[in-house]
C-alpha atoms as a printed R data frame, in Angstrom:
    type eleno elety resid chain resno       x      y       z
1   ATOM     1    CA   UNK     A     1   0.000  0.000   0.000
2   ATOM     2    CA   UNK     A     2   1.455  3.197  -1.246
3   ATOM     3    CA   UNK     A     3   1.365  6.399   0.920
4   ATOM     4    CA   UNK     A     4   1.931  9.910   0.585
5   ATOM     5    CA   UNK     A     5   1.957 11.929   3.870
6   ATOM     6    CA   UNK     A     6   3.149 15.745   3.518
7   ATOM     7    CA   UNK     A     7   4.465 18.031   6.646
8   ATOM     8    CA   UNK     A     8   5.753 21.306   6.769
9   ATOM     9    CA   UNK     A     9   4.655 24.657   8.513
10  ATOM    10    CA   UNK     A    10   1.132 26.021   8.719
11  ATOM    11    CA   UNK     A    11   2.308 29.741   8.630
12  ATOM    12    CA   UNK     A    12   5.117 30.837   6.391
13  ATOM    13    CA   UNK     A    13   5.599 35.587   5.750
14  ATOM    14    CA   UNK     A    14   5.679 36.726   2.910
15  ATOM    15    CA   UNK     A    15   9.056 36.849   0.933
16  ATOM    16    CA   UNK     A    16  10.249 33.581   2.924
17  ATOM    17    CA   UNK     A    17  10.184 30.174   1.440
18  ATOM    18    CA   UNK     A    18   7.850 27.290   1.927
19  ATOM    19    CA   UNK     A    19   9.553 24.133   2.366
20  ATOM    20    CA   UNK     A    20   7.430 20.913   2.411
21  ATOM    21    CA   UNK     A    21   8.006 17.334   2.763
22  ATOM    22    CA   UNK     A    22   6.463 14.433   1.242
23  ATOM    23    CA   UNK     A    23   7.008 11.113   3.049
24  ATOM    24    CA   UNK     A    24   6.434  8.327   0.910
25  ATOM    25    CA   UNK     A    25   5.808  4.869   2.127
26  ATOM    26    CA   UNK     A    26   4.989  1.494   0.165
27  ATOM    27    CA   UNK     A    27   6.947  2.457  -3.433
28  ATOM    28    CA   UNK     A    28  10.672  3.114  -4.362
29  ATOM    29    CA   UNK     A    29  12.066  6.585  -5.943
30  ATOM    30    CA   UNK     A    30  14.280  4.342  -7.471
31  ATOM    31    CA   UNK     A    31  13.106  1.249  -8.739
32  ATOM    32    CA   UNK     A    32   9.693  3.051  -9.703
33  ATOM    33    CA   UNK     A    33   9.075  4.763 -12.804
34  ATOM    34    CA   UNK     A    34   7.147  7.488 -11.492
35  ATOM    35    CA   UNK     A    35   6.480 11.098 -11.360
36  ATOM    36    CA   UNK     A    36   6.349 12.166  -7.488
37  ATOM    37    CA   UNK     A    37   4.329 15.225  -7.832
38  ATOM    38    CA   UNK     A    38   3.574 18.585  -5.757
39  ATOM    39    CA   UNK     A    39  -0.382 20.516  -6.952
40  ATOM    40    CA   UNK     A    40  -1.831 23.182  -4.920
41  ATOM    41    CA   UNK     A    41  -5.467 24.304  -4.483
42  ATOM    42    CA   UNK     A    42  -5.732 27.909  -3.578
43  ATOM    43    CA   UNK     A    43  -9.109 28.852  -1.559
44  ATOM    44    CA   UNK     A    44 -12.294 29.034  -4.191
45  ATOM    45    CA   UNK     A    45  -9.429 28.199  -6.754
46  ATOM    46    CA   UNK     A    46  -9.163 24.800  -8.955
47  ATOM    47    CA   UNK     A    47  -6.021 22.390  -8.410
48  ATOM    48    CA   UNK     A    48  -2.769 23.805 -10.347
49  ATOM    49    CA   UNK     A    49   0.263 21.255 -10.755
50  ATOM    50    CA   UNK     A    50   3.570 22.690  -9.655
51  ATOM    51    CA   UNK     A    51   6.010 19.918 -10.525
52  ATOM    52    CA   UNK     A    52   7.200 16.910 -10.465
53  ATOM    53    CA   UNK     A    53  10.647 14.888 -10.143
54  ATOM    54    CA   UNK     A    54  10.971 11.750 -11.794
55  ATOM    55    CA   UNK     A    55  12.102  8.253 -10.609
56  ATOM    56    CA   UNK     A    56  15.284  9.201 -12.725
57  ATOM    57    CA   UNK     A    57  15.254 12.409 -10.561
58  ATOM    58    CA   UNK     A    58  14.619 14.915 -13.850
59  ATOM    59    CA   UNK     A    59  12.938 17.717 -12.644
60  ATOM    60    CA   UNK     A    60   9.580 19.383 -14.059
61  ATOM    61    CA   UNK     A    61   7.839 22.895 -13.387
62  ATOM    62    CA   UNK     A    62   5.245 24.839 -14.182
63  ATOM    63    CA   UNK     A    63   6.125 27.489 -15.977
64  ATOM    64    CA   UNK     A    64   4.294 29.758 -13.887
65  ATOM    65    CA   UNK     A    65   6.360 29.068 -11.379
66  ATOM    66    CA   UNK     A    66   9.376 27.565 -12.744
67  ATOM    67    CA   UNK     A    67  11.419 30.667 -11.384
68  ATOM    68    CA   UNK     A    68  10.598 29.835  -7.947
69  ATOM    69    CA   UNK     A    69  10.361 26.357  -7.481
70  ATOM    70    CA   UNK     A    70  12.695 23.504  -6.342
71  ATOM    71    CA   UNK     A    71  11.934 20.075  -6.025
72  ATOM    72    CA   UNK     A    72  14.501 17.655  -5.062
73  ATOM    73    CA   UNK     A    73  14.337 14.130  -3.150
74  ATOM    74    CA   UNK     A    74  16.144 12.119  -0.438
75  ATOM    75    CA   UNK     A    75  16.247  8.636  -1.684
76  ATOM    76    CA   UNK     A    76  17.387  7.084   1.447
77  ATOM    77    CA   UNK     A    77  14.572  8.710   3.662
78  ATOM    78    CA   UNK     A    78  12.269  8.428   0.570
79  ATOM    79    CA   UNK     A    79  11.033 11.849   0.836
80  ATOM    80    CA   UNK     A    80  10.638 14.764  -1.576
81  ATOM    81    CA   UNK     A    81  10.354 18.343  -0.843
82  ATOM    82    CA   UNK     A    82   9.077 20.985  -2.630
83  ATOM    83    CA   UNK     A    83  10.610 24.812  -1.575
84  ATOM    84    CA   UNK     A    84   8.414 27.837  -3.191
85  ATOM    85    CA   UNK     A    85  10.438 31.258  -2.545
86  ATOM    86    CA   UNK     A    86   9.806 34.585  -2.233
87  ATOM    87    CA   UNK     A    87   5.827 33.443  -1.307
88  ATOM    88    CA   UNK     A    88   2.974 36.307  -0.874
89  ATOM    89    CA   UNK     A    89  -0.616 35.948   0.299
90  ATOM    90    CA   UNK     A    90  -1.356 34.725  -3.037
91  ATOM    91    CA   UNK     A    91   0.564 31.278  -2.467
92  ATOM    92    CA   UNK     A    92  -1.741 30.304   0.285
93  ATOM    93    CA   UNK     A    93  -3.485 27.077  -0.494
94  ATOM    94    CA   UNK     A    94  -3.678 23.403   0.463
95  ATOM    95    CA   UNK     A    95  -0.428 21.854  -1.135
96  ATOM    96    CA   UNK     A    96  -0.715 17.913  -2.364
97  ATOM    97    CA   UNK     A    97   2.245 15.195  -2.930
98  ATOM    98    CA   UNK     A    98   0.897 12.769  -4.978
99  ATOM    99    CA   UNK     A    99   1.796 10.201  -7.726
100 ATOM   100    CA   UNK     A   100   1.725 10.401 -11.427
101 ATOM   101    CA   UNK     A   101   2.334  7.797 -14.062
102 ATOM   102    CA   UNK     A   102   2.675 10.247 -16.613
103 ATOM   103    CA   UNK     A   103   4.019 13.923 -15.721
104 ATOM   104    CA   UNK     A   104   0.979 16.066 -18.020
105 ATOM   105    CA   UNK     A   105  -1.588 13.228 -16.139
106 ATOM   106    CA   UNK     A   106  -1.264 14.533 -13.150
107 ATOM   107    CA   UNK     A   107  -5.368 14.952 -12.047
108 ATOM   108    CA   UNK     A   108  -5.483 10.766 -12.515
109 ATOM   109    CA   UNK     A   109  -2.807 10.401  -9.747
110 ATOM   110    CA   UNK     A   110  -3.369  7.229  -8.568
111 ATOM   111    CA   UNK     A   111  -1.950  7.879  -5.165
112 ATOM   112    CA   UNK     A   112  -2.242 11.222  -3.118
113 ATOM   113    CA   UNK     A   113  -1.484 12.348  -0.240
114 ATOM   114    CA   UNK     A   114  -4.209 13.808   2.248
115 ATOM   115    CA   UNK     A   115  -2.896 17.439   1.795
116 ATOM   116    CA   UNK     A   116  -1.608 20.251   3.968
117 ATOM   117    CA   UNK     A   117  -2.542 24.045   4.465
118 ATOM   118    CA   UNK     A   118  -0.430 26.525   4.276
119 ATOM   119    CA   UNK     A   119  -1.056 30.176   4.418
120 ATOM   120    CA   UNK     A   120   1.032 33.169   3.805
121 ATOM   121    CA   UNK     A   121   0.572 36.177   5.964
122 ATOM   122    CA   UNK     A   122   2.180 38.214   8.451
């Protein structure tokens, strides 16, 4: 059984950066061919995919938000973290680790984790 479980802080100012963690139990970043996945829904707003990083550990961003977004992984705690700098009120949302077979599929994840709030605001 594959989960996702994401942790990180509630609050972040604005022009700091959000740092999350996604905690993945049940799969490999290795031996899986996947796309391990970051989306964010902001309040009255649809989902919007962020990025991914593949099994192979290539990197994908929105363009949107390409120039602030990092997503890296650490293979032996199996976790991948998603940093967003420079954040304003606009970033707040509930932020989702999920995973993707195919990096454009994203909305037919077939595993997600149960999601995290974060708001921006000082």
């Amino acid at each position: 059984q594959v989960q996702l479980q994401e942790s990180g802080p509630g609050l972040v100012k604005p022009s700091q950066t959000l740092s999350l963690t996604c905690t993945v139990s049940g799969a490999s970043f290795i031996t899986d061919n996947y796309y391990w996945t970051w989306i964010r829904q902001p309040p009255g707003k649809g989902q919007e995919w962020m990025g991914a990083i593949a099994g192979s550990g290539s990197t994908y961003y929105s363009p949107s938000l390409k120039s602030r977004t990092s997503i890296s992984r650490d293979t032996s705690k199996n976790q991948f973290t998603l940093q967003l700098t420079s954040v304003t009120p606009e970033d707040t949302a509930v932020y989702v680790c999920a995973r993707a077979d195919d990096v454009t599929d994203w909305a037919n994840a077939d595993y997600w984790g149960q999601g995290t709030q974060v708001t921006v605001s000082s």
